[in-house]
Amino acid sequence: MNLLSIFFEALGALRQNRLRTGLTMLGMIIGVAAVVLMLSIGQGARTKINETIAAMGSNLFIVVPGATSSGGFSFGSGSVRTLTINDAYAIADLASISATAPITSGTVQLNYSAKNWSTIITGTTPDYFAVGNWKMEAGTIFTDSDLRSAARVVVLGSITAKNLFGEEDPIGKTIRITNRPFLVIGVLVAKGQSLTGRDQDDNIFIPITTSERQITGNPFPGSIRYMLAQAKSTEDMDIAEIEMTLLLQQRHKITKGKENDFTVRNLTAIADVATDAAKIMSVVLGAIASVSLLVGGIGIMNIMLVSVTERTREIGIRMAIGANQCAILTQFLLEALMICFMGGLLGLLIGIGGAWIVSRVADMLIVITVGMVGLAFLFASAIGIFFGYYPAKKAASLKPVDALRYE
Amino acid sequence: MKNVTADTLIRIEHLGKSYSLQDAHGQTITSPVLFDVNLSIQKGEFVAIMGQSGSGKSTLMNILGCLDTPSEGSYWLAGKNVAMLSNDQLARIRNQHIGFVFQGFNLLKRITALDNVAMPLLYSGINRTQSRKHALELLHRTGLGKFAQHLPNQLSGGQQQRVAISRALINQPPLILADEPTGNLDSQTSQEIMLLFQRLNQEQGITIVLVTHEDDIAEYAQRLVILRDGRVIVDKSNV
């Protein structure tokens, strides 16, 4: 028995019935294309979420002032300004915390030459940029000495910089924020949308001291809108949450049984939910696509069974001139495998092409990995063997005399 | 029992064959086809097996060709008890030691005459290039060289049967089994085919066993075996 010769016999048999081979292959093509497309969309979503999470900064807490109530009305979180800059500094000194960033914010009108733009202004400390994982496109961030002297310096988000300056280099230029001149010292790298869909690049940053004294004003000096706190490591997250809560309770003189006037939220937990959602989406998409692959496989089995019945006499002739069971089995198995393999290859190309189109049309991130391609091929071959074996076995176990007499 | 010598190619003793069928009520009916057949064929003989349809001659032929197994009795082919051989060994015997010629030619319709002739070599483990070269030589010798690339349905009945005979000969088997080889041919072509068999028998010493129901075809053989209702009723020299 010569395997190569049997391969050519199988190839010849497939070529003799091109339409049928093509239609059977179509099931495989659609199945594999669907799997590749769905996996790449799922993987793309996960990658996108992971990027967003990484951009957000890791091991983060957000601490917001607590709810208050007056005369029976609740005003919701952040309705009182109980958190202060000093709270933020105190928390930064905790062993489990690496840095904190107190934040005030508001909306301001900007002017540069003839252009003007309305955006969100954030007053914060230099640590903010490290905690929030911001990178510089150009220039520098403001320093602690800027903070102490309440200097009129500003770092621009990438969208704000573009809207105000266009192609011009903003560094060293002076813009007016609510009519006060500020020196542009840095521009940030774009981050894209946050997990909640907010644009993170249309904003400007100034020292929190400058903000409080010159821009937003503040009826309660030293109070902040919220703060970000970064734990030293993922393992420190639980301890950090307890330490922060105890410290703030102590500083705010909250005795046992009274409600906290602040809330500590774990941002990583929110990110975990998003990651889990993406993972579930991948699995569901993959499962749906696998069903079509399975249907394709059943189609192959169906056609191979028809083919065995139709070619019973041929099998008989082959046996009469000396084909053993193994040779017949090999030929029919090879036919099924070839359909799967070629279908898999075409499906892969179509899947990749489809993914490319989706990424263009729907503006989604699509990720195709070598593992995915390998998986699709492994699946295709496994289906070929699994669904091809039974018909091949059936063909091989025919009795020569029965096969020959078959009309 | 005739004397058994080293030259005995085929020996069957008390051979019986019956088929089990299911009737309309699902009950198994045993239908006997061959009873107590004893036959011994020497190397180089040209034997015609005759009988009316239903006499069991095709069944006997299938057993001789290792395509079917007997229900009773034993069959020795070239000294080997066929019942003791595995499926793979039987396939090998069909490939190497037996050439089949059928009434309906049994060529594969979708491949060329050349590939049909070369096909047994595929199962002998010979590569395609060599098989084709060998098959082409054989076709040239049979006078069919120019039809090598034709499909079977582009050939006449006689040409198809000669392609089938070439296929049977390609592995140079010592035994050719021909089941009604002229059944689908006109008398002129039948005569040509029979002369070809006669020449193969006389010149190359190939043992030929032929099944037919036509007296004038059986006349080409040296020995005549007649079956009736599954039993051998005549076994005589045909001179």
PDB file of N, CA and C in Angstrom, chain A residues 184-267:
ATOM      1  N   VAL A 184       1.223  76.628  28.870  1.00  0.00           N
ATOM      2  CA  VAL A 184       1.086  75.199  28.563  1.00  0.00           C
ATOM      3  C   VAL A 184       2.457  74.543  28.722  1.00  0.00           C
ATOM      4  N   ILE A 185       2.554  73.552  29.648  1.00  0.00           N
ATOM      5  CA  ILE A 185       3.854  72.912  29.865  1.00  0.00           C
ATOM      6  C   ILE A 185       3.882  71.461  29.379  1.00  0.00           C
ATOM      7  N   GLY A 186       2.717  70.872  29.094  1.00  0.00           N
ATOM      8  CA  GLY A 186       2.743  69.474  28.660  1.00  0.00           C
ATOM      9  C   GLY A 186       1.464  69.080  27.943  1.00  0.00           C
ATOM     10  N   VAL A 187       1.587  68.045  27.100  1.00  0.00           N
ATOM     11  CA  VAL A 187       0.419  67.443  26.437  1.00  0.00           C
ATOM     12  C   VAL A 187       0.475  65.944  26.699  1.00  0.00           C
ATOM     13  N   LEU A 188      -0.688  65.361  27.024  1.00  0.00           N
ATOM     14  CA  LEU A 188      -0.743  63.929  27.374  1.00  0.00           C
ATOM     15  C   LEU A 188      -0.988  63.055  26.144  1.00  0.00           C
ATOM     16  N   VAL A 189      -0.553  61.802  26.263  1.00  0.00           N
ATOM     17  CA  VAL A 189      -0.849  60.807  25.210  1.00  0.00           C
ATOM     18  C   VAL A 189      -2.332  60.423  25.324  1.00  0.00           C
ATOM     19  N   ALA A 190      -2.975  60.248  24.181  1.00  0.00           N
ATOM     20  CA  ALA A 190      -4.404  59.896  24.170  1.00  0.00           C
ATOM     21  C   ALA A 190      -4.635  58.558  24.846  1.00  0.00           C
ATOM     22  N   LYS A 191      -5.735  58.436  25.561  1.00  0.00           N
ATOM     23  CA  LYS A 191      -6.076  57.217  26.292  1.00  0.00           C
ATOM     24  C   LYS A 191      -7.344  56.564  25.757  1.00  0.00           C
ATOM     25  N   GLY A 192      -8.141  57.309  25.038  1.00  0.00           N
ATOM     26  CA  GLY A 192      -9.404  56.749  24.543  1.00  0.00           C
ATOM     27  C   GLY A 192     -10.487  56.809  25.602  1.00  0.00           C
ATOM     28  N   GLN A 193     -11.512  55.968  25.365  1.00  0.00           N
ATOM     29  CA  GLN A 193     -12.645  56.014  26.285  1.00  0.00           C
ATOM     30  C   GLN A 193     -12.361  55.244  27.552  1.00  0.00           C
ATOM     31  N   SER A 194     -12.999  55.631  28.636  1.00  0.00           N
ATOM     32  CA  SER A 194     -12.906  54.865  29.863  1.00  0.00           C
ATOM     33  C   SER A 194     -13.908  53.725  29.789  1.00  0.00           C
ATOM     34  N   LEU A 195     -13.891  52.840  30.784  1.00  0.00           N
ATOM     35  CA  LEU A 195     -14.819  51.706  30.805  1.00  0.00           C
ATOM     36  C   LEU A 195     -16.262  52.172  30.773  1.00  0.00           C
ATOM     37  N   THR A 196     -16.502  53.374  31.290  1.00  0.00           N
ATOM     38  CA  THR A 196     -17.877  53.871  31.306  1.00  0.00           C
ATOM     39  C   THR A 196     -18.208  54.634  30.033  1.00  0.00           C
ATOM     40  N   GLY A 197     -17.250  54.727  29.123  1.00  0.00           N
ATOM     41  CA  GLY A 197     -17.536  55.356  27.838  1.00  0.00           C
ATOM     42  C   GLY A 197     -17.220  56.844  27.810  1.00  0.00           C
ATOM     43  N   ARG A 198     -16.625  57.370  28.888  1.00  0.00           N
ATOM     44  CA  ARG A 198     -16.314  58.790  28.914  1.00  0.00           C
ATOM     45  C   ARG A 198     -15.008  59.053  28.163  1.00  0.00           C
ATOM     46  N   ASP A 199     -14.965  60.143  27.400  1.00  0.00           N
ATOM     47  CA  ASP A 199     -13.744  60.506  26.708  1.00  0.00           C
ATOM     48  C   ASP A 199     -12.733  61.036  27.724  1.00  0.00           C
ATOM     49  N   GLN A 200     -11.585  60.399  27.787  1.00  0.00           N
ATOM     50  CA  GLN A 200     -10.610  60.787  28.822  1.00  0.00           C
ATOM     51  C   GLN A 200      -9.583  61.778  28.304  1.00  0.00           C
ATOM     52  N   ASP A 201      -9.708  62.169  27.049  1.00  0.00           N
ATOM     53  CA  ASP A 201      -8.673  63.026  26.464  1.00  0.00           C
ATOM     54  C   ASP A 201      -9.096  64.482  26.270  1.00  0.00           C
ATOM     55  N   ASP A 202     -10.385  64.750  26.519  1.00  0.00           N
ATOM     56  CA  ASP A 202     -10.834  66.142  26.394  1.00  0.00           C
ATOM     57  C   ASP A 202     -10.871  66.764  27.785  1.00  0.00           C
ATOM     58  N   ASN A 203      -9.706  67.206  28.233  1.00  0.00           N
ATOM     59  CA  ASN A 203      -9.634  67.792  29.576  1.00  0.00           C
ATOM     60  C   ASN A 203      -8.289  68.512  29.746  1.00  0.00           C
ATOM     61  N   ILE A 204      -8.203  69.305  30.804  1.00  0.00           N
ATOM     62  CA  ILE A 204      -6.919  69.954  31.114  1.00  0.00           C
ATOM     63  C   ILE A 204      -6.630  69.776  32.599  1.00  0.00           C
ATOM     64  N   PHE A 205      -5.361  69.839  32.947  1.00  0.00           N
ATOM     65  CA  PHE A 205      -4.948  69.609  34.336  1.00  0.00           C
ATOM     66  C   PHE A 205      -4.108  70.775  34.837  1.00  0.00           C
ATOM     67  N   ILE A 206      -4.457  71.264  36.007  1.00  0.00           N
ATOM     68  CA  ILE A 206      -3.647  72.323  36.636  1.00  0.00           C
ATOM     69  C   ILE A 206      -3.416  71.949  38.088  1.00  0.00           C
ATOM     70  N   PRO A 207      -2.455  72.579  38.751  1.00  0.00           N
ATOM     71  CA  PRO A 207      -2.242  72.269  40.174  1.00  0.00           C
ATOM     72  C   PRO A 207      -3.516  72.547  40.958  1.00  0.00           C
ATOM     73  N   ILE A 208      -3.793  71.679  41.943  1.00  0.00           N
ATOM     74  CA  ILE A 208      -5.048  71.797  42.690  1.00  0.00           C
ATOM     75  C   ILE A 208      -5.118  73.124  43.457  1.00  0.00           C
ATOM     76  N   THR A 209      -3.959  73.605  43.867  1.00  0.00           N
ATOM     77  CA  THR A 209      -3.932  74.873  44.603  1.00  0.00           C
ATOM     78  C   THR A 209      -4.356  76.028  43.704  1.00  0.00           C
ATOM     79  N   THR A 210      -3.838  76.023  42.475  1.00  0.00           N
ATOM     80  CA  THR A 210      -4.186  77.061  41.512  1.00  0.00           C
ATOM     81  C   THR A 210      -5.679  77.026  41.221  1.00  0.00           C
ATOM     82  N   SER A 211      -6.167  75.789  41.057  1.00  0.00           N
ATOM     83  CA  SER A 211      -7.581  75.618  40.747  1.00  0.00           C
ATOM     84  C   SER A 211      -8.457  76.214  41.843  1.00  0.00           C
ATOM     85  N   GLU A 212      -8.095  75.877  43.070  1.00  0.00           N
ATOM     86  CA  GLU A 212      -8.928  76.296  44.193  1.00  0.00           C
ATOM     87  C   GLU A 212      -8.938  77.819  44.357  1.00  0.00           C
ATOM     88  N   ARG A 213      -7.757  78.406  44.193  1.00  0.00           N
ATOM     89  CA  ARG A 213      -7.656  79.835  44.471  1.00  0.00           C
ATOM     90  C   ARG A 213      -8.083  80.702  43.300  1.00  0.00           C
ATOM     91  N   GLN A 214      -7.877  80.222  42.069  1.00  0.00           N
ATOM     92  CA  GLN A 214      -8.027  81.139  40.939  1.00  0.00           C
ATOM     93  C   GLN A 214      -9.114  80.753  39.946  1.00  0.00           C
ATOM     94  N   ILE A 215      -9.513  79.489  39.894  1.00  0.00           N
ATOM     95  CA  ILE A 215     -10.450  79.111  38.832  1.00  0.00           C
ATOM     96  C   ILE A 215     -11.834  78.769  39.371  1.00  0.00           C
ATOM     97  N   THR A 216     -11.921  77.620  40.051  1.00  0.00           N
ATOM     98  CA  THR A 216     -13.257  77.186  40.454  1.00  0.00           C
ATOM     99  C   THR A 216     -13.748  77.913  41.698  1.00  0.00           C
ATOM    100  N   GLY A 217     -12.803  78.378  42.467  1.00  0.00           N
ATOM    101  CA  GLY A 217     -13.216  78.947  43.751  1.00  0.00           C
ATOM    102  C   GLY A 217     -13.663  77.800  44.628  1.00  0.00           C
ATOM    103  N   ASN A 218     -13.805  78.006  45.909  1.00  0.00           N
ATOM    104  CA  ASN A 218     -14.205  76.897  46.752  1.00  0.00           C
ATOM    105  C   ASN A 218     -14.834  77.437  48.026  1.00  0.00           C
ATOM    106  N   PRO A 219     -16.114  77.110  48.225  1.00  0.00           N
ATOM    107  CA  PRO A 219     -16.756  77.603  49.451  1.00  0.00           C
ATOM    108  C   PRO A 219     -16.191  76.941  50.711  1.00  0.00           C
ATOM    109  N   PHE A 220     -15.612  75.753  50.554  1.00  0.00           N
ATOM    110  CA  PHE A 220     -15.004  75.087  51.713  1.00  0.00           C
ATOM    111  C   PHE A 220     -13.527  74.881  51.413  1.00  0.00           C
ATOM    112  N   PRO A 221     -12.662  75.777  51.789  1.00  0.00           N
ATOM    113  CA  PRO A 221     -11.248  75.688  51.412  1.00  0.00           C
ATOM    114  C   PRO A 221     -10.640  74.344  51.828  1.00  0.00           C
ATOM    115  N   GLY A 222      -9.828  73.798  50.917  1.00  0.00           N
ATOM    116  CA  GLY A 222      -9.143  72.527  51.211  1.00  0.00           C
ATOM    117  C   GLY A 222      -9.969  71.312  50.880  1.00  0.00           C
ATOM    118  N   SER A 223     -11.250  71.463  50.568  1.00  0.00           N
ATOM    119  CA  SER A 223     -12.055  70.280  50.264  1.00  0.00           C
ATOM    120  C   SER A 223     -11.848  69.866  48.801  1.00  0.00           C
ATOM    121  N   ILE A 224     -12.070  68.608  48.553  1.00  0.00           N
ATOM    122  CA  ILE A 224     -11.865  68.087  47.199  1.00  0.00           C
ATOM    123  C   ILE A 224     -13.117  67.338  46.745  1.00  0.00           C
ATOM    124  N   ARG A 225     -13.174  67.107  45.449  1.00  0.00           N
ATOM    125  CA  ARG A 225     -14.346  66.418  44.900  1.00  0.00           C
ATOM    126  C   ARG A 225     -14.249  64.904  45.171  1.00  0.00           C
ATOM    127  N   TYR A 226     -13.062  64.358  44.904  1.00  0.00           N
ATOM    128  CA  TYR A 226     -12.806  62.938  45.198  1.00  0.00           C
ATOM    129  C   TYR A 226     -11.318  62.727  45.135  1.00  0.00           C
ATOM    130  N   MET A 227     -10.856  61.551  45.493  1.00  0.00           N
ATOM    131  CA  MET A 227      -9.425  61.287  45.340  1.00  0.00           C
ATOM    132  C   MET A 227      -9.218  59.886  44.793  1.00  0.00           C
ATOM    133  N   LEU A 228      -8.094  59.729  44.097  1.00  0.00           N
ATOM    134  CA  LEU A 228      -7.669  58.409  43.671  1.00  0.00           C
ATOM    135  C   LEU A 228      -6.570  57.962  44.611  1.00  0.00           C
ATOM    136  N   ALA A 229      -6.588  56.690  44.987  1.00  0.00           N
ATOM    137  CA  ALA A 229      -5.523  56.146  45.826  1.00  0.00           C
ATOM    138  C   ALA A 229      -5.053  54.853  45.200  1.00  0.00           C
ATOM    139  N   GLN A 230      -3.729  54.704  45.163  1.00  0.00           N
ATOM    140  CA  GLN A 230      -3.186  53.512  44.532  1.00  0.00           C
ATOM    141  C   GLN A 230      -2.498  52.648  45.571  1.00  0.00           C
ATOM    142  N   ALA A 231      -2.903  51.374  45.639  1.00  0.00           N
ATOM    143  CA  ALA A 231      -2.263  50.456  46.576  1.00  0.00           C
ATOM    144  C   ALA A 231      -0.908  50.050  46.013  1.00  0.00           C
ATOM    145  N   LYS A 232      -0.020  49.595  46.919  1.00  0.00           N
ATOM    146  CA  LYS A 232       1.334  49.263  46.476  1.00  0.00           C
ATOM    147  C   LYS A 232       1.341  48.035  45.570  1.00  0.00           C
ATOM    148  N   SER A 233       0.429  47.100  45.864  1.00  0.00           N
ATOM    149  CA  SER A 233       0.361  45.913  45.010  1.00  0.00           C
ATOM    150  C   SER A 233      -1.056  45.352  45.074  1.00  0.00           C
ATOM    151  N   THR A 234      -1.325  44.404  44.228  1.00  0.00           N
ATOM    152  CA  THR A 234      -2.662  43.790  44.202  1.00  0.00           C
ATOM    153  C   THR A 234      -2.968  43.106  45.532  1.00  0.00           C
ATOM    154  N   GLU A 235      -1.907  42.503  46.136  1.00  0.00           N
ATOM    155  CA  GLU A 235      -2.113  41.802  47.419  1.00  0.00           C
ATOM    156  C   GLU A 235      -2.475  42.779  48.529  1.00  0.00           C
ATOM    157  N   ASP A 236      -2.044  44.040  48.366  1.00  0.00           N
ATOM    158  CA  ASP A 236      -2.288  45.035  49.411  1.00  0.00           C
ATOM    159  C   ASP A 236      -3.681  45.647  49.342  1.00  0.00           C
ATOM    160  N   MET A 237      -4.449  45.282  48.304  1.00  0.00           N
ATOM    161  CA  MET A 237      -5.727  45.949  48.072  1.00  0.00           C
ATOM    162  C   MET A 237      -6.674  45.848  49.269  1.00  0.00           C
ATOM    163  N   ASP A 238      -6.788  44.652  49.851  1.00  0.00           N
ATOM    164  CA  ASP A 238      -7.744  44.459  50.942  1.00  0.00           C
ATOM    165  C   ASP A 238      -7.319  45.252  52.178  1.00  0.00           C
ATOM    166  N   ILE A 239      -6.006  45.148  52.505  1.00  0.00           N
ATOM    167  CA  ILE A 239      -5.490  45.875  53.671  1.00  0.00           C
ATOM    168  C   ILE A 239      -5.659  47.371  53.459  1.00  0.00           C
ATOM    169  N   ALA A 240      -5.333  47.831  52.255  1.00  0.00           N
ATOM    170  CA  ALA A 240      -5.409  49.251  51.950  1.00  0.00           C
ATOM    171  C   ALA A 240      -6.822  49.781  52.167  1.00  0.00           C
ATOM    172  N   GLU A 241      -7.804  48.997  51.772  1.00  0.00           N
ATOM    173  CA  GLU A 241      -9.197  49.444  51.914  1.00  0.00           C
ATOM    174  C   GLU A 241      -9.544  49.619  53.393  1.00  0.00           C
ATOM    175  N   ILE A 242      -9.101  48.654  54.224  1.00  0.00           N
ATOM    176  CA  ILE A 242      -9.390  48.726  55.661  1.00  0.00           C
ATOM    177  C   ILE A 242      -8.651  49.906  56.299  1.00  0.00           C
ATOM    178  N   GLU A 243      -7.353  50.015  55.961  1.00  0.00           N
ATOM    179  CA  GLU A 243      -6.538  51.089  56.545  1.00  0.00           C
ATOM    180  C   GLU A 243      -7.103  52.465  56.194  1.00  0.00           C
ATOM    181  N   MET A 244      -7.495  52.630  54.935  1.00  0.00           N
ATOM    182  CA  MET A 244      -8.044  53.929  54.511  1.00  0.00           C
ATOM    183  C   MET A 244      -9.317  54.246  55.267  1.00  0.00           C
ATOM    184  N   THR A 245     -10.179  53.238  55.383  1.00  0.00           N
ATOM    185  CA  THR A 245     -11.462  53.448  56.056  1.00  0.00           C
ATOM    186  C   THR A 245     -11.235  53.846  57.515  1.00  0.00           C
ATOM    187  N   LEU A 246     -10.334  53.097  58.201  1.00  0.00           N
ATOM    188  CA  LEU A 246     -10.059  53.390  59.612  1.00  0.00           C
ATOM    189  C   LEU A 246      -9.476  54.793  59.773  1.00  0.00           C
ATOM    190  N   LEU A 247      -8.530  55.125  58.871  1.00  0.00           N
ATOM    191  CA  LEU A 247      -7.866  56.421  58.973  1.00  0.00           C
ATOM    192  C   LEU A 247      -8.861  57.566  58.789  1.00  0.00           C
ATOM    193  N   LEU A 248      -9.727  57.407  57.778  1.00  0.00           N
ATOM    194  CA  LEU A 248     -10.698  58.481  57.514  1.00  0.00           C
ATOM    195  C   LEU A 248     -11.718  58.582  58.625  1.00  0.00           C
ATOM    196  N   GLN A 249     -12.117  57.412  59.187  1.00  0.00           N
ATOM    197  CA  GLN A 249     -13.056  57.439  60.316  1.00  0.00           C
ATOM    198  C   GLN A 249     -12.447  58.216  61.476  1.00  0.00           C
ATOM    199  N   GLN A 250     -11.171  57.958  61.716  1.00  0.00           N
ATOM    200  CA  GLN A 250     -10.464  58.614  62.803  1.00  0.00           C
ATOM    201  C   GLN A 250     -10.365  60.120  62.544  1.00  0.00           C
ATOM    202  N   ARG A 251      -9.947  60.484  61.309  1.00  0.00           N
ATOM    203  CA  ARG A 251      -9.770  61.890  60.964  1.00  0.00           C
ATOM    204  C   ARG A 251     -11.088  62.644  60.951  1.00  0.00           C
ATOM    205  N   HIS A 252     -12.142  61.963  60.571  1.00  0.00           N
ATOM    206  CA  HIS A 252     -13.446  62.626  60.491  1.00  0.00           C
ATOM    207  C   HIS A 252     -14.252  62.456  61.770  1.00  0.00           C
ATOM    208  N   LYS A 253     -13.603  61.852  62.778  1.00  0.00           N
ATOM    209  CA  LYS A 253     -14.221  61.665  64.092  1.00  0.00           C
ATOM    210  C   LYS A 253     -15.578  60.974  63.979  1.00  0.00           C
ATOM    211  N   ILE A 254     -15.587  59.861  63.259  1.00  0.00           N
ATOM    212  CA  ILE A 254     -16.828  59.093  63.131  1.00  0.00           C
ATOM    213  C   ILE A 254     -16.779  57.983  64.168  1.00  0.00           C
ATOM    214  N   THR A 255     -17.672  58.060  65.112  1.00  0.00           N
ATOM    215  CA  THR A 255     -17.682  57.066  66.192  1.00  0.00           C
ATOM    216  C   THR A 255     -18.469  55.852  65.754  1.00  0.00           C
ATOM    217  N   LYS A 256     -18.328  54.809  66.543  1.00  0.00           N
ATOM    218  CA  LYS A 256     -19.023  53.551  66.237  1.00  0.00           C
ATOM    219  C   LYS A 256     -20.527  53.771  66.120  1.00  0.00           C
ATOM    220  N   GLY A 257     -21.129  53.115  65.131  1.00  0.00           N
ATOM    221  CA  GLY A 257     -22.587  53.212  64.971  1.00  0.00           C
ATOM    222  C   GLY A 257     -23.003  54.354  64.081  1.00  0.00           C
ATOM    223  N   LYS A 258     -22.093  55.290  63.816  1.00  0.00           N
ATOM    224  CA  LYS A 258     -22.456  56.389  62.915  1.00  0.00           C
ATOM    225  C   LYS A 258     -22.050  56.048  61.484  1.00  0.00           C
ATOM    226  N   GLU A 259     -22.762  56.644  60.538  1.00  0.00           N
ATOM    227  CA  GLU A 259     -22.467  56.358  59.147  1.00  0.00           C
ATOM    228  C   GLU A 259     -21.221  57.088  58.683  1.00  0.00           C
ATOM    229  N   ASN A 260     -20.423  56.449  57.850  1.00  0.00           N
ATOM    230  CA  ASN A 260     -19.246  57.105  57.274  1.00  0.00           C
ATOM    231  C   ASN A 260     -19.674  58.255  56.374  1.00  0.00           C
ATOM    232  N   ASP A 261     -18.870  59.322  56.368  1.00  0.00           N
ATOM    233  CA  ASP A 261     -19.187  60.433  55.463  1.00  0.00           C
ATOM    234  C   ASP A 261     -18.320  60.358  54.192  1.00  0.00           C
ATOM    235  N   PHE A 262     -17.912  59.132  53.861  1.00  0.00           N
ATOM    236  CA  PHE A 262     -17.109  58.934  52.649  1.00  0.00           C
ATOM    237  C   PHE A 262     -17.374  57.497  52.163  1.00  0.00           C
ATOM    238  N   THR A 263     -16.982  57.230  50.935  1.00  0.00           N
ATOM    239  CA  THR A 263     -17.120  55.870  50.390  1.00  0.00           C
ATOM    240  C   THR A 263     -15.824  55.512  49.683  1.00  0.00           C
ATOM    241  N   VAL A 264     -15.315  54.309  49.970  1.00  0.00           N
ATOM    242  CA  VAL A 264     -14.113  53.825  49.297  1.00  0.00           C
ATOM    243  C   VAL A 264     -14.565  52.762  48.281  1.00  0.00           C
ATOM    244  N   ARG A 265     -14.207  52.988  47.017  1.00  0.00           N
ATOM    245  CA  ARG A 265     -14.585  52.006  45.982  1.00  0.00           C
ATOM    246  C   ARG A 265     -13.345  51.423  45.328  1.00  0.00           C
ATOM    247  N   ASN A 266     -13.397  50.142  45.118  1.00  0.00           N
ATOM    248  CA  ASN A 266     -12.289  49.439  44.491  1.00  0.00           C
ATOM    249  C   ASN A 266     -12.505  49.447  42.969  1.00  0.00           C
ATOM    250  N   LEU A 267     -11.672  50.210  42.257  1.00  0.00           N
ATOM    251  CA  LEU A 267     -11.855  50.318  40.805  1.00  0.00           C
ATOM    252  C   LEU A 267     -11.461  49.038  40.085  1.00  0.00           C
TER     253      LEU A 267
END
